[in-house]
CSV table of C-alpha atoms in Angstrom, one decimal:
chain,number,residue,atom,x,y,z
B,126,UNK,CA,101.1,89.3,76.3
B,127,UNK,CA,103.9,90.9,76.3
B,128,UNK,CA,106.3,88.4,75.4
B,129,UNK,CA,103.8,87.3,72.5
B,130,UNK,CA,104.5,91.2,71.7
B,131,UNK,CA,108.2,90.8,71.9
B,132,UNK,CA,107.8,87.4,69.7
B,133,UNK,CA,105.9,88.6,66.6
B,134,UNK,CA,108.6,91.1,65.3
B,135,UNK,CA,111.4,88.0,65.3
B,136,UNK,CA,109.1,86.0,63.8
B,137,UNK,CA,108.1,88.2,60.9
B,138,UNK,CA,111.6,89.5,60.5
B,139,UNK,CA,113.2,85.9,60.4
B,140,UNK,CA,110.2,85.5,57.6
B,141,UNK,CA,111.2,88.2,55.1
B,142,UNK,CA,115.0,87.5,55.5
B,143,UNK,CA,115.0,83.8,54.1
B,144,UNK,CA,112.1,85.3,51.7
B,145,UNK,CA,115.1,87.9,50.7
B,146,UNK,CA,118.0,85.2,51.2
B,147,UNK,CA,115.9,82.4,48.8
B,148,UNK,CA,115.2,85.8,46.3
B,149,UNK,CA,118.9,85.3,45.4
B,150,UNK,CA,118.1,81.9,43.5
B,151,UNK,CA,114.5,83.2,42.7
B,152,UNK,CA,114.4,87.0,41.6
B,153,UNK,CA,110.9,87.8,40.4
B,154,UNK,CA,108.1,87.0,43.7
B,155,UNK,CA,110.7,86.4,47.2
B,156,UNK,CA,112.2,90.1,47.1
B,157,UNK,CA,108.5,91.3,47.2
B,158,UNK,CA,107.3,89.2,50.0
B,159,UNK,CA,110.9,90.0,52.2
B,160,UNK,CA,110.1,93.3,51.9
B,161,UNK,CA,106.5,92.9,52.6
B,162,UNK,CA,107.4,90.9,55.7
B,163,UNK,CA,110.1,93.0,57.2
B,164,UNK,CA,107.7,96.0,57.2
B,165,UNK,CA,104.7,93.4,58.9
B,166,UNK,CA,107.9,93.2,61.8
B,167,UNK,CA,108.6,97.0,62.1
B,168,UNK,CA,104.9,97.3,62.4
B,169,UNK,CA,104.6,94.9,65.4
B,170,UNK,CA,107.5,96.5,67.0
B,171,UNK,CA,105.3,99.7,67.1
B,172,UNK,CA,103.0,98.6,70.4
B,173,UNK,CA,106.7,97.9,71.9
B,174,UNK,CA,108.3,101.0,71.9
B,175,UNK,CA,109.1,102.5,75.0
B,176,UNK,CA,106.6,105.5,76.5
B,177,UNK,CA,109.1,107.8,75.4
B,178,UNK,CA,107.4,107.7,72.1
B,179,UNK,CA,104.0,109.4,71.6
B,180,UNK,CA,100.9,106.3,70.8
B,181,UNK,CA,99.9,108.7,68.3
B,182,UNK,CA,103.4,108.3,66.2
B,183,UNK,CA,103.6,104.7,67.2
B,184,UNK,CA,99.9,103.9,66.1
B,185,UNK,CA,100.8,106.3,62.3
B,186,UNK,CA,103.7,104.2,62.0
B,187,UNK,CA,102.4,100.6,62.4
B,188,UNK,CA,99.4,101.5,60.2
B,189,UNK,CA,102.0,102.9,57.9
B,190,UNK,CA,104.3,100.0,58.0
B,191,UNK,CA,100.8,97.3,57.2
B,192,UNK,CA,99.7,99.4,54.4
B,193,UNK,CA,103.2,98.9,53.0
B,194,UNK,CA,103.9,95.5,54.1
B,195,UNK,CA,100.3,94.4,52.1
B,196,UNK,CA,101.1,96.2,49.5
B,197,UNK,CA,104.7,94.3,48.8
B,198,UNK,CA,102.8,91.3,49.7
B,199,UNK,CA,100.6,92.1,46.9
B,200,UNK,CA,103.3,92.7,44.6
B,201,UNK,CA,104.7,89.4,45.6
B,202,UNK,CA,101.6,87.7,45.1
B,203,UNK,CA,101.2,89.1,41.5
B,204,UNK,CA,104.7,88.3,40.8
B,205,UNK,CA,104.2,84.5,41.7
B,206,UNK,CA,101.4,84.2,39.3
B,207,UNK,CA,103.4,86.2,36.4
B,208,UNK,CA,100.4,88.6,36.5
B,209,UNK,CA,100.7,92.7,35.8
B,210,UNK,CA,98.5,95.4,37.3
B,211,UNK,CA,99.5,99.2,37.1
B,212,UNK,CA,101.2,100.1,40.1
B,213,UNK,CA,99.8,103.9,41.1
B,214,UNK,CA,96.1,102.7,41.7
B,215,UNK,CA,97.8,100.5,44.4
B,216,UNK,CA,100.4,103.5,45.6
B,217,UNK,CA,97.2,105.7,45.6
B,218,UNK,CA,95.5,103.3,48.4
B,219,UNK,CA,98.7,103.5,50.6
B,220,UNK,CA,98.6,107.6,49.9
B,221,UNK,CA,95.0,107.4,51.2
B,222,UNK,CA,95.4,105.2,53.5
B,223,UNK,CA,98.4,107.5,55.0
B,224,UNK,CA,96.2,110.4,54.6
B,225,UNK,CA,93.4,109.0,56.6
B,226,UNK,CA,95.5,107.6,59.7
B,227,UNK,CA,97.0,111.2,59.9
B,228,UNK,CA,93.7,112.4,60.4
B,229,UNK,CA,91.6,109.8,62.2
B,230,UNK,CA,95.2,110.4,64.8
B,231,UNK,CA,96.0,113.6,64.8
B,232,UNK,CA,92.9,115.8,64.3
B,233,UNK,CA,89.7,113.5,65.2
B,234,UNK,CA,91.9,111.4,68.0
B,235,UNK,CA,89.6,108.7,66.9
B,236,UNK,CA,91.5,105.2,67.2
B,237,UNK,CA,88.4,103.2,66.0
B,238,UNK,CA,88.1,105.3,62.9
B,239,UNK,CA,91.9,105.2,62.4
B,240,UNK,CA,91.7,100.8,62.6
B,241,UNK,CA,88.6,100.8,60.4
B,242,UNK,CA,90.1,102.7,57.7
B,243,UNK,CA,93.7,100.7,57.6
B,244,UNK,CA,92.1,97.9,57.8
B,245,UNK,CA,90.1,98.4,54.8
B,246,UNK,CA,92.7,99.9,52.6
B,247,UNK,CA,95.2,97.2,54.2
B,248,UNK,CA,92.6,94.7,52.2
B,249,UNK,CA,92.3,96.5,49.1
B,250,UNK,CA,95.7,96.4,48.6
B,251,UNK,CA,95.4,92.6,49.0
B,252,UNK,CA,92.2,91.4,47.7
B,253,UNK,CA,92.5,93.3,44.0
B,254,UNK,CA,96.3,91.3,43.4
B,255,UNK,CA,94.0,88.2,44.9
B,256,UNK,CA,91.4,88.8,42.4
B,257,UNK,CA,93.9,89.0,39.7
B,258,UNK,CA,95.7,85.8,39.8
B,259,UNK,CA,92.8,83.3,41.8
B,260,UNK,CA,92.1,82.1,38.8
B,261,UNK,CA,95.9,81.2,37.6
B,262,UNK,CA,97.3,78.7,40.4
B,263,UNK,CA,98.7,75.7,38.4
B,264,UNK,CA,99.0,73.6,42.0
B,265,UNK,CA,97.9,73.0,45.0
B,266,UNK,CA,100.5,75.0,46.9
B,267,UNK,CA,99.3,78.3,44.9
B,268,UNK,CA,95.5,77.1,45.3
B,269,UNK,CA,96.3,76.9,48.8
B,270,UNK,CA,98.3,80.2,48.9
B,271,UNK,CA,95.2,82.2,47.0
B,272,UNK,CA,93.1,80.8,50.0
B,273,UNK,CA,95.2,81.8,52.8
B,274,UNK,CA,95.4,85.5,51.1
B,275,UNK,CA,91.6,85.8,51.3
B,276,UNK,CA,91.7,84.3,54.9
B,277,UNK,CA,93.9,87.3,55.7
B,278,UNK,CA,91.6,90.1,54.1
B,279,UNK,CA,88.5,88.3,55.8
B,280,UNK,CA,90.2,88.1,59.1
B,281,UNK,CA,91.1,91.9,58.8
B,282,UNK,CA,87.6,92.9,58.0
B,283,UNK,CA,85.5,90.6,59.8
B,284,UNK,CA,87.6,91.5,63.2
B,285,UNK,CA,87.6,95.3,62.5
B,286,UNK,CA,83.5,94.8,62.1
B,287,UNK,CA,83.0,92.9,65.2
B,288,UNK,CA,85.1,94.5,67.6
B,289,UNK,CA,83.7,98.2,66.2
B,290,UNK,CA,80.2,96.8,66.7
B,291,UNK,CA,80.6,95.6,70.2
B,292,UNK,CA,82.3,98.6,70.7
B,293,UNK,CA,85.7,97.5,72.3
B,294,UNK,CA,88.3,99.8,70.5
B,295,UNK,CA,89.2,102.2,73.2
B,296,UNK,CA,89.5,105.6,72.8
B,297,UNK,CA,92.8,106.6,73.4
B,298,UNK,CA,96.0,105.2,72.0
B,299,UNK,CA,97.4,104.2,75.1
B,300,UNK,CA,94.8,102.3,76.2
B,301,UNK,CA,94.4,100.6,72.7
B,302,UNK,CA,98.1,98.9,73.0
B,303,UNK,CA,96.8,97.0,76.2
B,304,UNK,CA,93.6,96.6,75.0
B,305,UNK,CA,92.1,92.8,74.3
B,306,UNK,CA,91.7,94.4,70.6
B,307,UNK,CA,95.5,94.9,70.0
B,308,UNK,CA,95.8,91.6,71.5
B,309,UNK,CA,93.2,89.7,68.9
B,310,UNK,CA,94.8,91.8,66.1
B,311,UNK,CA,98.1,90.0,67.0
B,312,UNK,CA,97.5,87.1,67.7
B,313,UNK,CA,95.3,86.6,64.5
B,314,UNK,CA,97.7,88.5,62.6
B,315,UNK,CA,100.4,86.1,63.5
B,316,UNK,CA,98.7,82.8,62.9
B,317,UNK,CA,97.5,83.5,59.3
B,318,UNK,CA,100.9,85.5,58.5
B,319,UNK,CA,102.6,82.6,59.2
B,320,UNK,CA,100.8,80.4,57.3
B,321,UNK,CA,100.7,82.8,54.1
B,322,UNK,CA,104.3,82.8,54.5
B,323,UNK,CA,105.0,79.0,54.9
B,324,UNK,CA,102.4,78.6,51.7
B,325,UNK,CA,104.1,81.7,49.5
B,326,UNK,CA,107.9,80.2,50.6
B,327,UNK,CA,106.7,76.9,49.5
B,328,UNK,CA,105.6,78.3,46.1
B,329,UNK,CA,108.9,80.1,45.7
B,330,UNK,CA,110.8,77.1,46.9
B,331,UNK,CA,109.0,74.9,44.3
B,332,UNK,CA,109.6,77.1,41.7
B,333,UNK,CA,113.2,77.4,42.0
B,334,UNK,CA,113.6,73.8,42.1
B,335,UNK,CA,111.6,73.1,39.3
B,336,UNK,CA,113.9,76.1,37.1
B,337,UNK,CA,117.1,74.1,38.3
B,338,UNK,CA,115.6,70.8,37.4
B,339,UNK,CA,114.6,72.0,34.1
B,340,UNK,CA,118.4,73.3,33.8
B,341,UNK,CA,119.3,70.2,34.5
B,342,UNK,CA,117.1,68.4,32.5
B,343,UNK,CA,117.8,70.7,28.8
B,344,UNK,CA,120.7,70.9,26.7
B,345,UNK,CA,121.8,74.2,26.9
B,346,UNK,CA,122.3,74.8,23.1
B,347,UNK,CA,119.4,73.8,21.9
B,348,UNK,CA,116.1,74.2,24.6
B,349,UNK,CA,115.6,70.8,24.2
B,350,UNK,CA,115.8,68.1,26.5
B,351,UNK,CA,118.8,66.1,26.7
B,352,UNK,CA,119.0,62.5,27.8
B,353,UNK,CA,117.7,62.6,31.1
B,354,UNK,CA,115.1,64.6,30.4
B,355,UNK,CA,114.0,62.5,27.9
B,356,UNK,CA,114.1,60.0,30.3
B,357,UNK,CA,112.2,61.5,33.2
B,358,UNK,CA,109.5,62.2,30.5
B,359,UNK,CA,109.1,59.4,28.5
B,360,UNK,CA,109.1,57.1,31.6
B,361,UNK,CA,106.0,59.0,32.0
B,362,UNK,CA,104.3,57.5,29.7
B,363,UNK,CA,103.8,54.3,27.8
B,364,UNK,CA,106.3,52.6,25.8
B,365,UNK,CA,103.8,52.0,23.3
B,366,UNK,CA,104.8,54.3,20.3
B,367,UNK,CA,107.3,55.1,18.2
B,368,UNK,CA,110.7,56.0,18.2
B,369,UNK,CA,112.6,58.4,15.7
B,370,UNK,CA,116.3,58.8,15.5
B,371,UNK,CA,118.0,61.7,13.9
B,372,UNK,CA,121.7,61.9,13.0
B,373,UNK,CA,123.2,64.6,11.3
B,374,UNK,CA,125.3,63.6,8.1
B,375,UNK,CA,129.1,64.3,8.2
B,376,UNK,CA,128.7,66.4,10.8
B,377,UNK,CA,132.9,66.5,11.3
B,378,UNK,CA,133.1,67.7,8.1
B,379,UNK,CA,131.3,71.2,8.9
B,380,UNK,CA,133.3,71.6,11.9
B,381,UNK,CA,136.4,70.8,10.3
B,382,UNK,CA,135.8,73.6,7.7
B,383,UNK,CA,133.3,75.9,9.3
B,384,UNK,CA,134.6,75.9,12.6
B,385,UNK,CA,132.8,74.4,15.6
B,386,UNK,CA,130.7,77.3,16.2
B,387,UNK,CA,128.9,76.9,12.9
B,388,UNK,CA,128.7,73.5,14.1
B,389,UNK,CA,126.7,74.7,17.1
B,390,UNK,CA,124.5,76.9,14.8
B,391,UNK,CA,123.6,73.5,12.5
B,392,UNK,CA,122.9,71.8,15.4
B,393,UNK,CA,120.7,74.7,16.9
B,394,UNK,CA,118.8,75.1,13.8
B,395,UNK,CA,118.1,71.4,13.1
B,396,UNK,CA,116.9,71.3,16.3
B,397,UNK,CA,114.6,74.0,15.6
B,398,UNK,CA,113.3,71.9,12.3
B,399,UNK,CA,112.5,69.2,14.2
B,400,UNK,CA,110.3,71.0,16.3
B,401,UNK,CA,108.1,72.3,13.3
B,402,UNK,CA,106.4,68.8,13.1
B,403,UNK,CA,104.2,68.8,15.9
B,404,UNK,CA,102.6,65.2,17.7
B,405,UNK,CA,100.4,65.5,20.2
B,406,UNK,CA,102.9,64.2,23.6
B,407,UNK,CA,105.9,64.0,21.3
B,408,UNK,CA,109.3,64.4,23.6
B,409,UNK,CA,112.1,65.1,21.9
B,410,UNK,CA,115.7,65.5,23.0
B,411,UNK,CA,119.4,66.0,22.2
B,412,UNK,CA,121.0,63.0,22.8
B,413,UNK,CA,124.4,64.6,22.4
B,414,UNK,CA,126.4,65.2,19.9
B,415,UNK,CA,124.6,65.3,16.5
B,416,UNK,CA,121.9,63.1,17.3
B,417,UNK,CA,118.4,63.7,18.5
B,418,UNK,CA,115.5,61.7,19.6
B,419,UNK,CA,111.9,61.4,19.2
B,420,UNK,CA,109.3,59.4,21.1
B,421,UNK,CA,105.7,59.5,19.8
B,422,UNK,CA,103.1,58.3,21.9
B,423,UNK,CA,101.1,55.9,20.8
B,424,UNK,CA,101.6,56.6,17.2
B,425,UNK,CA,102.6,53.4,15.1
B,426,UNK,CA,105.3,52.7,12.4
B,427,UNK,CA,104.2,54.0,9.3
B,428,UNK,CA,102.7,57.4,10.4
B,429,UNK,CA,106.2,57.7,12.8
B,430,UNK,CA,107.8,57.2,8.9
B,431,UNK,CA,105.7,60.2,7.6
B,432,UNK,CA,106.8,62.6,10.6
B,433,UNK,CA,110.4,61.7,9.8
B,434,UNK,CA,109.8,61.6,5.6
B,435,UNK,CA,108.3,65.3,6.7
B,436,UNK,CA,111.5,65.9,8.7
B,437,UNK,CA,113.8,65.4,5.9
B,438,UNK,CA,112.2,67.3,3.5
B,439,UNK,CA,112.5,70.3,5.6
B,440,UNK,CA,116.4,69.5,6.1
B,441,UNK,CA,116.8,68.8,2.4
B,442,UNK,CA,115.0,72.6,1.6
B,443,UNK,CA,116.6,74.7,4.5
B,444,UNK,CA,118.7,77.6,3.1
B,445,UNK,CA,121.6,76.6,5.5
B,446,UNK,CA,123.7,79.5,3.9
B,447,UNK,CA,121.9,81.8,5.9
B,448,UNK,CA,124.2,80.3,8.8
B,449,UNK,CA,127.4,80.5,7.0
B,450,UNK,CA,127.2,77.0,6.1
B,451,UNK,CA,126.9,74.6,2.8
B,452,UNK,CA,123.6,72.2,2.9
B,453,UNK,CA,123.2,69.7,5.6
B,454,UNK,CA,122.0,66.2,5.3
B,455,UNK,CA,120.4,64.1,8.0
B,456,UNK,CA,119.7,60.2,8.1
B,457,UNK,CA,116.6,59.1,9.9
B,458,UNK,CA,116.0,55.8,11.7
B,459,UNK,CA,112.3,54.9,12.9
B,460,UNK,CA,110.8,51.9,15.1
B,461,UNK,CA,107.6,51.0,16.7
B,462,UNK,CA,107.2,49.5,20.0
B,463,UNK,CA,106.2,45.7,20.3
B,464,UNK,CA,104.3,44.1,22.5
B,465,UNK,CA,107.0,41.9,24.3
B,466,UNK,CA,109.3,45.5,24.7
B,467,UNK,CA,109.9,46.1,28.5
B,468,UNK,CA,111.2,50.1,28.5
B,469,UNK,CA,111.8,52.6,25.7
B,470,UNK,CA,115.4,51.6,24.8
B,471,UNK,CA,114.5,48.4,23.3
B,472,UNK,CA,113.0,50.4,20.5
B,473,UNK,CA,115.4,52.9,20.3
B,474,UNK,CA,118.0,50.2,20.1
B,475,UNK,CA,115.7,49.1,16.7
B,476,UNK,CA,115.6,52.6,15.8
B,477,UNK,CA,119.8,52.8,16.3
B,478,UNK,CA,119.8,49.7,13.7
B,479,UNK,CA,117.6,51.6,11.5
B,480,UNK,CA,119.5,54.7,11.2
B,481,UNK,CA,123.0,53.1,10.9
B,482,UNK,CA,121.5,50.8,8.0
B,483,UNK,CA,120.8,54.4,6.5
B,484,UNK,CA,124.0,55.4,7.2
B,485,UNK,CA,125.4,52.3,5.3
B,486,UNK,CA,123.0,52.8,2.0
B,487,UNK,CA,124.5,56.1,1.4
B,488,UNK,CA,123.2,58.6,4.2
B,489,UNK,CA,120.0,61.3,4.0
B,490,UNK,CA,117.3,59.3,3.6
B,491,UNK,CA,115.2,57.4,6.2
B,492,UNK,CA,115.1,53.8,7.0
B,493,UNK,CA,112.5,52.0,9.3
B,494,UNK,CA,113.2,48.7,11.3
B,495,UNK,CA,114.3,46.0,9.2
B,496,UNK,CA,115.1,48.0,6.0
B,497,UNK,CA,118.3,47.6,4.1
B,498,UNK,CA,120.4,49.4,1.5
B,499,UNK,CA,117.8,48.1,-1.2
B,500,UNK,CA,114.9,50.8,0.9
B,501,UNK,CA,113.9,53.7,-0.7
B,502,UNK,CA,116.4,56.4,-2.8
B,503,UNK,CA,117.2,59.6,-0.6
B,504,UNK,CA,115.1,62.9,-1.7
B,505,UNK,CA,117.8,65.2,-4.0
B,506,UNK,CA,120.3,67.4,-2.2
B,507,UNK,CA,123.2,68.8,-2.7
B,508,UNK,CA,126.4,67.0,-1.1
B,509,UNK,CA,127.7,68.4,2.0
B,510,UNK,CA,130.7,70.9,1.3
């Protein structure tokens, strides 16, 4: 028992630093739970303590140190789920919580009163943050998380209940740190602390890869995707669809004589344009440069031809001035999969051919597949400065 003792602090504490080391890369839930975690260890040291220090002090402390470590936990829990509760009803609890160990110790010397009481405002401090966010797990790590969490609270109060029924809290502190109930409380402790921390690090660790993949996966300029995340998501799903092509018209021009960061501001708001046309699973990317791309999902030629018709009228009645620039033009090129196409390039390559035959019949205007300079006359707009 004693080494078990000895074991639970290194544990705990090894738990909340690498919760603190991973809240470097993820800044909003890991602090809480280090912190959380590395009071849980300081309140296992408490039974350990040499007999120099009174069981009274020891026993304030640890209760102390729980109330606080749920209460971070909390915190970290509500953080995970990006959900908000005030924070003084939960600093109240800890208050009272405080309060009632200093009395239940010091002035009714009544151990069993002083367990039931933390124990109870221990779960409070838990179970409301629980209650706020069961609903709002998006996987199965945070479903599994969310369980774990109420499988601490139940542990805390079903033990308390039992043991104080059957009567087996002693009634002095001294006896209490040898006691078969300390021991339970450990152990138990330790199991499901373990595996709320393995679940919560695995939902912190999830997260962060998923923010570095979505860096990695977006065009920094824009928001949108860029080329591979366009291919990560379009792989997805069928090919069958339609593709739309997007090239902005002399876009050298307006670097030459604007200056390449109204260039970036052109591209930044076309890409915002394109957005206003929504499709139900459309995934649209930067492709670099001045061109972007547009996959539709099971949408065939001619209504891919209205979204990008739609498209170009926006472009053609944008007030670029408000970004320091004369108008901008953009040719469109649209294609529809086929039923002999293998993977999504084969109609973008058709869509490629589309746009640079509206390139060729004069620019701003949109072309589908197979079109040629005799397709239709571009929308009015005034010439690019």
């Amino acid at each position: 028992m004693e080494n078990f003792a000895f074991l639970l602090p290194v544990i705990f504490c090894a738990f909340g630093l690498t919760f603190l080391f991973v809240g470097r890369h993820e800044r909003r839930s890991a602090p809480w739970w280090g912190i959380g975690y590395l009071c849980a260890a300081l309140g296992f040291i408490m039974p350990i303590l040499p007999e120099t220090f009174p069981g009274p002090f020891r026993s304030l402390t640890a209760d102390t140190l729980f109330l606080l470590a749920l209460s971070f936990n909390g915190q970290g829990l509500l953080a995970q789920f990006r959900r908000h509760l005030p924070v003084w009803p939960r600093a109240l609890l800890v208050a009272v919580g405080i309060l009632a160990s200093v009395v239940s110790t010091f002035i009714l010397e009544n151990p069993t009163l002083a367990l039931a009481a933390n124990d109870l405002l221990t779960s409070l401090c838990f179970v409301v943050p629980a209650l706020a966010v069961m609903r709002h797990a998006r996987g199965a790590a945070e479903r599994v998380l969310v369980a774990i969490v109420f499988l601490v609270v139940a542990d805390s109060l079903v033990r308390n209940i039992v043991m104080t029924v059957l009567n087996r809290n002693p009634s002095d502190f001294e006896t209490f740190l040898l006691s078969p109930y300390a021991f339970l409380m450990q152990t138990t402790s330790t199991v499901i602390g373990i595996l709320m921390a393995l679940a919560a690090l695995a939902c912190v660790t999830l997260e962060v890869i998923d923010r570095y993949k979505d860096v990695a996966e977006r065009d920094p300029l824009t928001g949108l995707l860029n080329r591979r995340g366009f291919d990560r998501l379009s792989g997805q799903k069928t090919i069958a669809g339609a593709v739309i092509v997007c090239d902005i018209d002399h876009f050298k021009r307006v670097n030459d004589q604007y200056g390449h960061a109204a260039g970036d501001a052109v591209i930044a708001e076309l890409a915002r344009i394109l957005t206003l046309e929504p499709v139900d699973g459309a995934v649209l990317a930067r492709f670099g440069g001045e061109e972007f791309v547009l996959f539709l999902p099971g949408v065939a030629c001619e209504a891919a031809r209205a979204v990008a018709h739609a498209m170009h009228a926006r472009i053609g009645s944008t007030d670029w001035t408000r970004i320091g620039v004369g108008a901008v033009t953009a040719s469109f090129g649209v294609s529809a999969s086929r039923s002999g196409d293998l993977s999504i390039y084969e109609v973008m390559a058709r869509a490629d051919r589309a746009l640079y035959a509206a390139k060729t019949a004069g620019r701003n205007r949109v072309f589908t597949e197979g079109e040629r300079a005799a397709g239709p006359r571009p929308a009015p707009a005034r010439a690019v400065a």
